[in-house]
């Protein structure tokens, strides 16, 4: 209870001093709010407490005391507001300083992607065949037994199926879906979809899948299948095409040789080897001291394949008495490994930038 006006004025001076002392260290919005609560709070603020203490004063004195306290309130409000403005200005200046832009700094060069070596190899292969008048045909990676095996002269118990460890697709109900083990299924699909006068000249590049995993085998790898069909296509066309293609890709100085082989869907079947580009045929680790690198498998289309296609079409379009053809298949991964001297196929699929950045596409 204030006893007199003098007493009240003394208490106002003391309160002002307390206020200044509290405001000085308040360094942020929360600090300012707690000073406001302490001095100007409606219920428990120090000024409110003073107002409540005026009851004991005479009327005149009380009026003047009220004016005094109102001025005090306005004064404290103004000081709080000024402190708030000053704090905000300081924070703004600090932010400007932190976010300042130095226009003399060199710019950041965006990282440029590169062609994956398998993509650039596939494109190089496609370019060679496109220039020879081939069409690129795209077949599905999820195949059925008919297109992947049966139509290629591999009936259910054929031992050749054992050479291709197959991933079957497990879906409810009876199903013969599988991940294609070779792009040869593209031959069948193309012939069935193009049952016009039998003139075919296609390549079918894409991913294939087998249950294999070591430094030269990956469960997913890539192949290019080729198919040529027409009247009078012979083994010499096959040899000439493959030689021309390998010379375009690797250079004319490397001899190509053909060896007899076996594939269920070609007859006769041959494999083509390229003289080792690492040692020029002298013998090294890459060619296992033989001087030759196996490149691809090929052969003349087995008439049984044409018959399967005709049977599926329900009419004779590819008459084995009229047309002949050759097919070939090669691994894109293998060609890329030879081109770039890579000895582990898994590097292609590891996603390691230190490996990938070495290729300029
Ligand atoms: Zn060699």
Coordinates of C-alpha atoms and ligand atoms in Angstrom, one line a residue:
X1 CA 0.0 0.0 0.0
X2 CA 1.4 3.4 -1.0
X3 CA 1.4 5.7 1.9
X4 CA 2.0 8.9 -0.1
X5 CA 2.6 10.3 -3.5
X6 CA 6.3 10.6 -2.7
X7 CA 6.5 7.0 -1.6
X8 CA 4.8 6.0 -4.9
X9 CA 7.2 8.1 -7.0
X10 CA 10.1 6.4 -5.2
X11 CA 8.7 3.0 -6.0
X12 CA 8.2 4.0 -9.7
X13 CA 11.8 5.0 -9.9
X14 CA 12.9 1.7 -8.4
X15 CA 10.7 -0.2 -10.8
X16 CA 12.1 1.7 -13.8
X17 CA 15.6 0.8 -12.7
X18 CA 14.6 -2.9 -12.3
X19 CA 13.0 -2.7 -15.8
X20 CA 16.1 -1.3 -17.4
X21 CA 18.2 -3.9 -15.7
X22 CA 15.9 -6.7 -17.0
X23 CA 15.6 -5.3 -20.5
X24 CA 19.4 -5.0 -21.1
X25 CA 20.2 -8.7 -21.3
X26 CA 17.0 -9.8 -23.1
X27 CA 18.4 -11.0 -26.4
X28 CA 15.5 -12.4 -28.3
X29 CA 11.7 -12.4 -28.6
X30 CA 11.2 -14.9 -25.7
X31 CA 13.4 -12.7 -23.5
X32 CA 11.4 -9.6 -24.3
X33 CA 8.1 -11.4 -23.7
X34 CA 9.2 -12.5 -20.2
X35 CA 10.2 -8.9 -19.4
X36 CA 6.8 -7.8 -20.6
X37 CA 5.0 -10.4 -18.4
X38 CA 7.0 -9.5 -15.4
X39 CA 6.4 -5.7 -15.6
X40 CA 3.2 -5.2 -17.7
X41 CA 1.4 -8.5 -17.2
X42 CA -2.3 -7.9 -16.5
X43 CA -2.5 -10.2 -13.5
X44 CA 0.9 -10.4 -11.9
X45 CA 2.8 -7.6 -13.5
X46 CA 4.7 -5.1 -11.3
X47 CA 2.8 -2.1 -12.7
X48 CA -0.5 -3.7 -12.0
X49 CA 0.6 -4.4 -8.4
X50 CA 1.4 -0.6 -8.1
X51 CA -2.0 0.3 -9.5
X52 CA -3.7 -1.9 -6.9
X53 CA -1.8 -0.2 -4.1
X54 CA -3.3 3.3 -4.8
X55 CA -6.4 2.6 -2.6
X56 CA -4.9 4.3 0.5
X57 CA -4.2 7.7 -1.2
X58 CA -6.4 10.8 -1.0
X59 CA -8.5 11.5 -4.2
X60 CA -6.1 14.2 -5.6
X61 CA -3.0 12.2 -4.9
X62 CA -4.6 9.1 -6.4
X63 CA -5.4 11.0 -9.6
X64 CA -1.9 12.2 -10.0
X65 CA -0.6 8.8 -9.1
X66 CA -2.8 7.3 -11.8
X67 CA -1.4 9.7 -14.4
X68 CA 2.1 8.8 -13.2
X69 CA 1.5 5.1 -13.6
X70 CA -0.1 5.5 -17.0
X71 CA 3.0 7.4 -18.2
X72 CA 5.1 4.7 -16.7
X73 CA 3.1 2.1 -18.6
X74 CA 3.5 4.0 -21.9
X75 CA 7.2 4.5 -21.2
X76 CA 7.8 0.7 -20.6
X77 CA 5.7 -0.2 -23.7
X78 CA 7.8 2.2 -25.9
X79 CA 11.0 0.8 -24.6
X80 CA 9.9 -2.8 -25.2
X81 CA 8.9 -1.9 -28.7
X82 CA 12.2 -0.1 -29.4
X83 CA 14.1 -3.1 -28.1
X84 CA 12.1 -5.4 -30.3
X85 CA 12.8 -3.3 -33.4
X86 CA 16.4 -3.2 -32.6
X87 CA 16.6 -6.9 -32.2
X88 CA 14.9 -7.5 -35.5
X89 CA 17.3 -5.1 -37.3
X90 CA 20.3 -6.9 -35.8
X91 CA 18.9 -10.3 -36.9
X92 CA 18.3 -9.0 -40.4
X93 CA 21.8 -7.6 -40.7
X94 CA 23.2 -10.9 -39.5
X95 CA 21.2 -12.8 -42.1
X96 CA 22.3 -10.5 -44.9
X97 CA 25.9 -11.0 -43.9
X98 CA 25.5 -14.8 -43.8
X99 CA 23.7 -15.0 -47.1
X100 CA 25.7 -12.5 -49.0
X101 CA 26.5 -13.4 -52.6
X102 CA 30.0 -13.2 -53.8
X103 CA 29.6 -12.6 -57.6
X104 CA 33.3 -13.1 -58.1
X105 CA 33.2 -16.8 -57.1
X106 CA 33.6 -19.2 -60.0
X107 CA 30.3 -20.9 -60.8
X108 CA 29.6 -24.6 -60.0
X109 CA 29.8 -26.7 -63.1
X110 CA 26.9 -29.1 -63.2
X111 CA 28.0 -32.8 -63.3
X112 CA 27.5 -34.1 -66.8
X113 CA 26.3 -37.6 -67.2
X114 CA 27.9 -40.1 -69.5
X115 CA 26.7 -43.0 -71.6
X116 CA 27.0 -46.2 -69.7
X117 CA 29.5 -48.4 -71.5
X118 CA 26.8 -51.0 -72.2
X119 CA 24.6 -48.4 -73.8
X120 CA 27.4 -47.0 -76.0
X121 CA 28.4 -50.5 -77.0
X122 CA 24.8 -51.4 -77.9
X123 CA 24.5 -48.2 -79.9
X124 CA 27.7 -48.9 -81.7
X125 CA 26.4 -52.3 -82.6
X126 CA 23.0 -51.0 -83.7
X127 CA 24.8 -48.3 -85.9
X128 CA 26.7 -51.0 -87.8
X129 CA 23.5 -53.0 -88.5
X130 CA 21.3 -50.0 -89.3
X131 CA 23.9 -49.0 -91.9
X132 CA 23.5 -52.4 -93.4
X133 CA 19.7 -52.0 -93.7
X134 CA 18.6 -53.8 -90.6
X135 CA 15.6 -52.9 -88.5
X136 CA 15.7 -52.8 -84.7
X137 CA 13.0 -54.9 -83.1
X138 CA 12.1 -54.8 -79.5
X139 CA 10.7 -57.9 -77.8
X140 CA 9.4 -58.4 -74.3
X141 CA 11.7 -59.5 -71.4
X142 CA 8.9 -61.6 -69.8
X143 CA 8.3 -64.4 -72.3
X144 CA 6.5 -67.6 -72.5
X145 CA 7.8 -71.1 -73.1
X146 CA 6.6 -71.2 -76.7
X147 CA 8.5 -68.1 -77.9
X148 CA 11.6 -68.7 -75.8
X149 CA 12.1 -72.5 -76.3
X150 CA 9.5 -74.5 -78.1
X151 CA 9.3 -72.5 -81.3
X152 CA 13.1 -72.5 -81.4
X153 CA 13.1 -76.2 -81.7
X154 CA 13.6 -76.9 -78.0
X155 CA 10.6 -79.1 -77.0
X156 CA 10.0 -79.6 -73.2
X157 CA 12.5 -82.4 -72.7
X158 CA 15.2 -81.0 -75.0
X159 CA 18.6 -81.2 -73.3
X160 CA 19.6 -77.8 -74.7
X161 CA 17.3 -76.2 -72.2
X162 CA 19.7 -77.3 -69.5
X163 CA 22.3 -74.9 -70.9
X164 CA 20.1 -72.0 -70.1
X165 CA 19.3 -71.9 -66.4
X166 CA 15.9 -70.2 -66.5
X167 CA 14.1 -67.9 -64.1
X168 CA 10.4 -68.8 -64.1
X169 CA 7.8 -66.2 -63.2
X170 CA 5.7 -67.4 -60.3
X171 CA 2.1 -66.2 -60.9
X172 CA -1.1 -67.9 -59.6
X173 CA -2.6 -70.5 -61.9
X174 CA -1.1 -72.5 -64.7
X175 CA 1.6 -70.4 -66.3
X176 CA 4.6 -70.9 -68.5
X177 CA 5.9 -67.3 -68.1
X178 CA 9.6 -66.9 -67.7
X179 CA 12.3 -64.2 -68.1
X180 CA 13.8 -64.7 -71.6
X181 CA 17.1 -66.5 -71.5
X182 CA 18.1 -65.1 -74.9
X183 CA 16.9 -62.5 -77.4
X184 CA 16.3 -65.3 -79.9
X185 CA 12.7 -65.2 -78.9
X186 CA 12.6 -61.9 -80.8
X187 CA 13.0 -64.0 -84.1
X188 CA 9.8 -65.9 -83.4
X189 CA 7.8 -62.8 -82.4
X190 CA 8.9 -60.8 -85.4
X191 CA 8.1 -63.6 -87.9
X192 CA 4.7 -64.1 -86.3
X193 CA 3.9 -60.4 -86.3
X194 CA 5.1 -59.9 -89.8
X195 CA 3.5 -62.6 -91.8
X196 CA 4.0 -60.9 -95.1
X197 CA 6.2 -62.0 -98.0
X198 CA 9.1 -63.4 -96.0
X199 CA 11.8 -60.9 -96.2
X200 CA 13.4 -60.3 -92.8
X201 CA 16.4 -58.3 -91.7
X202 CA 16.3 -57.5 -88.0
X203 CA 18.4 -57.2 -84.9
X204 CA 16.8 -57.6 -81.5
X205 CA 18.8 -56.1 -78.7
X206 CA 17.9 -56.3 -75.0
X207 CA 18.2 -57.7 -71.5
X208 CA 18.2 -61.4 -70.9
X209 CA 18.3 -63.4 -67.7
X210 CA 20.0 -66.6 -66.5
X211 CA 20.8 -68.1 -63.1
X212 CA 24.5 -67.4 -63.4
X213 CA 26.8 -65.2 -61.3
X214 CA 30.5 -65.0 -61.5
X215 CA 33.1 -62.7 -63.0
X216 CA 32.1 -63.4 -66.6
X217 CA 28.4 -64.1 -66.0
X218 CA 25.7 -61.9 -64.5
X219 CA 22.1 -63.0 -63.8
X220 CA 21.0 -60.1 -66.1
X221 CA 23.0 -59.4 -69.2
X222 CA 22.4 -58.1 -72.7
X223 CA 22.3 -59.6 -76.1
X224 CA 21.7 -58.7 -79.7
X225 CA 20.0 -61.3 -81.9
X226 CA 20.0 -61.0 -85.6
X227 CA 17.8 -62.6 -88.2
X228 CA 17.9 -62.5 -92.0
X229 CA 15.4 -64.4 -94.1
X230 CA 14.8 -64.4 -97.8
X231 CA 15.1 -66.3 -101.0
X232 CA 18.6 -67.6 -101.7
X233 CA 20.2 -66.6 -98.4
X234 CA 23.3 -68.8 -97.9
X235 CA 26.1 -69.6 -95.6
X236 CA 28.3 -67.2 -97.5
X237 CA 25.9 -64.3 -96.7
X238 CA 26.2 -65.3 -93.1
X239 CA 30.0 -65.3 -93.2
X240 CA 30.2 -62.1 -95.2
X241 CA 27.8 -60.3 -92.8
X242 CA 29.6 -61.3 -89.7
X243 CA 33.0 -60.5 -91.0
X244 CA 31.9 -57.1 -92.2
X245 CA 30.2 -56.4 -88.9
X246 CA 33.2 -57.4 -86.8
X247 CA 35.6 -55.5 -89.0
X248 CA 33.5 -52.4 -88.7
X249 CA 33.4 -52.7 -85.0
X250 CA 37.0 -53.6 -84.2
X251 CA 38.9 -52.8 -87.3
X252 CA 39.9 -54.6 -90.5
X253 CA 43.2 -55.9 -89.3
X254 CA 41.7 -58.6 -87.1
X255 CA 41.0 -61.9 -88.8
X256 CA 37.8 -63.7 -88.1
X257 CA 37.5 -67.4 -88.0
X258 CA 34.5 -69.8 -88.0
X259 CA 34.2 -73.0 -86.0
X260 CA 31.5 -75.6 -86.2
X261 CA 29.1 -75.6 -83.2
X262 CA 25.6 -76.6 -82.2
X263 CA 22.4 -74.7 -81.5
X264 CA 19.0 -76.3 -81.6
X265 CA 17.5 -73.6 -83.8
X266 CA 20.3 -73.4 -86.5
X267 CA 21.6 -76.0 -88.9
X268 CA 24.5 -75.9 -89.6
X269 CA 25.7 -73.8 -86.6
X270 CA 29.0 -72.0 -86.3
X271 CA 30.8 -69.8 -83.8
X272 CA 32.8 -66.8 -84.9
X273 CA 36.1 -65.9 -83.2
X274 CA 38.0 -62.7 -83.6
X275 CA 41.8 -62.6 -83.5
X276 CA 42.7 -61.3 -80.0
X277 CA 42.7 -57.5 -80.1
X278 CA 44.8 -57.3 -76.9
X279 CA 47.8 -59.4 -78.1
X280 CA 47.3 -59.4 -81.9
X281 CA 46.8 -63.1 -81.8
X282 CA 50.1 -63.9 -80.1
X283 CA 48.4 -65.3 -76.9
X284 CA 47.6 -63.6 -73.6
X285 CA 45.5 -63.8 -70.5
X286 CA 42.4 -62.4 -72.2
X287 CA 42.4 -64.9 -75.0
X288 CA 43.6 -67.7 -72.6
X289 CA 46.8 -68.0 -74.7
X290 CA 44.8 -69.1 -77.8
X291 CA 45.1 -65.9 -79.8
X292 CA 41.3 -65.9 -80.5
X293 CA 38.3 -64.5 -78.7
X294 CA 34.9 -66.1 -79.0
X295 CA 32.5 -63.4 -80.2
X296 CA 29.2 -64.9 -81.3
X297 CA 27.2 -67.9 -82.2
X298 CA 25.3 -68.2 -85.5
X299 CA 24.0 -70.5 -88.1
X300 CA 21.4 -71.1 -90.8
X301 CA 17.8 -71.1 -89.5
X302 CA 16.7 -74.7 -88.9
X303 CA 13.7 -75.4 -91.2
X304 CA 11.9 -76.7 -88.0
X305 CA 11.8 -73.1 -86.8
X306 CA 10.0 -72.0 -89.9
X307 CA 7.6 -74.9 -89.6
X308 CA 6.8 -74.0 -86.0
X309 CA 6.0 -70.4 -87.1
X310 CA 3.8 -71.6 -89.9
X311 CA 2.0 -74.0 -87.6
X312 CA 1.3 -71.1 -85.2
X313 CA 0.1 -68.9 -88.0
X314 CA -2.1 -71.6 -89.3
X315 CA -0.8 -71.2 -92.9
X316 CA 2.5 -71.5 -94.7
X317 CA 4.2 -68.1 -94.9
X318 CA 7.8 -69.0 -94.3
X319 CA 8.0 -72.0 -96.6
X320 CA 11.3 -73.9 -95.9
X321 CA 11.3 -75.0 -99.5
X322 CA 11.3 -71.4 -100.7
X323 CA 13.2 -69.4 -98.1
X324 CA 16.3 -69.7 -96.1
X325 CA 17.9 -67.5 -93.5
X326 CA 20.6 -67.1 -90.9
X327 CA 20.6 -66.0 -87.3
X328 CA 23.3 -64.8 -84.9
X329 CA 23.5 -63.8 -81.3
X330 CA 26.1 -62.1 -79.3
X331 CA 26.5 -60.7 -75.8
X332 CA 26.7 -56.9 -75.6
X333 CA 28.4 -57.2 -72.2
X334 CA 31.1 -59.4 -73.8
X335 CA 31.7 -57.0 -76.7
X336 CA 31.9 -54.1 -74.2
X337 CA 34.4 -56.1 -72.0
X338 CA 36.6 -56.8 -75.1
X339 CA 36.4 -53.2 -76.4
X340 CA 37.3 -51.6 -73.0
X341 CA 39.6 -54.4 -71.6
X342 CA 37.3 -55.1 -68.6
X343 CA 37.7 -58.4 -66.8
X344 CA 34.7 -58.5 -64.5
X345 CA 31.2 -58.2 -65.9
X346 CA 29.8 -57.2 -62.5
X347 CA 31.4 -53.8 -62.8
X348 CA 28.8 -52.9 -65.4
X349 CA 26.0 -53.4 -62.9
X350 CA 27.7 -52.2 -59.7
X351 CA 26.7 -48.6 -60.1
X352 CA 30.2 -47.4 -59.0
X353 CA 30.8 -43.9 -60.3
X354 CA 34.6 -44.4 -60.1
X355 CA 34.2 -47.1 -62.8
X356 CA 31.5 -45.4 -64.9
X357 CA 33.2 -42.0 -65.0
X358 CA 36.1 -43.5 -67.0
X359 CA 33.9 -43.9 -70.1
X360 CA 33.3 -40.9 -72.3
X361 CA 30.4 -42.4 -74.2
Ligands
LIG1 ZN1 45.2 -62.4 -76.5

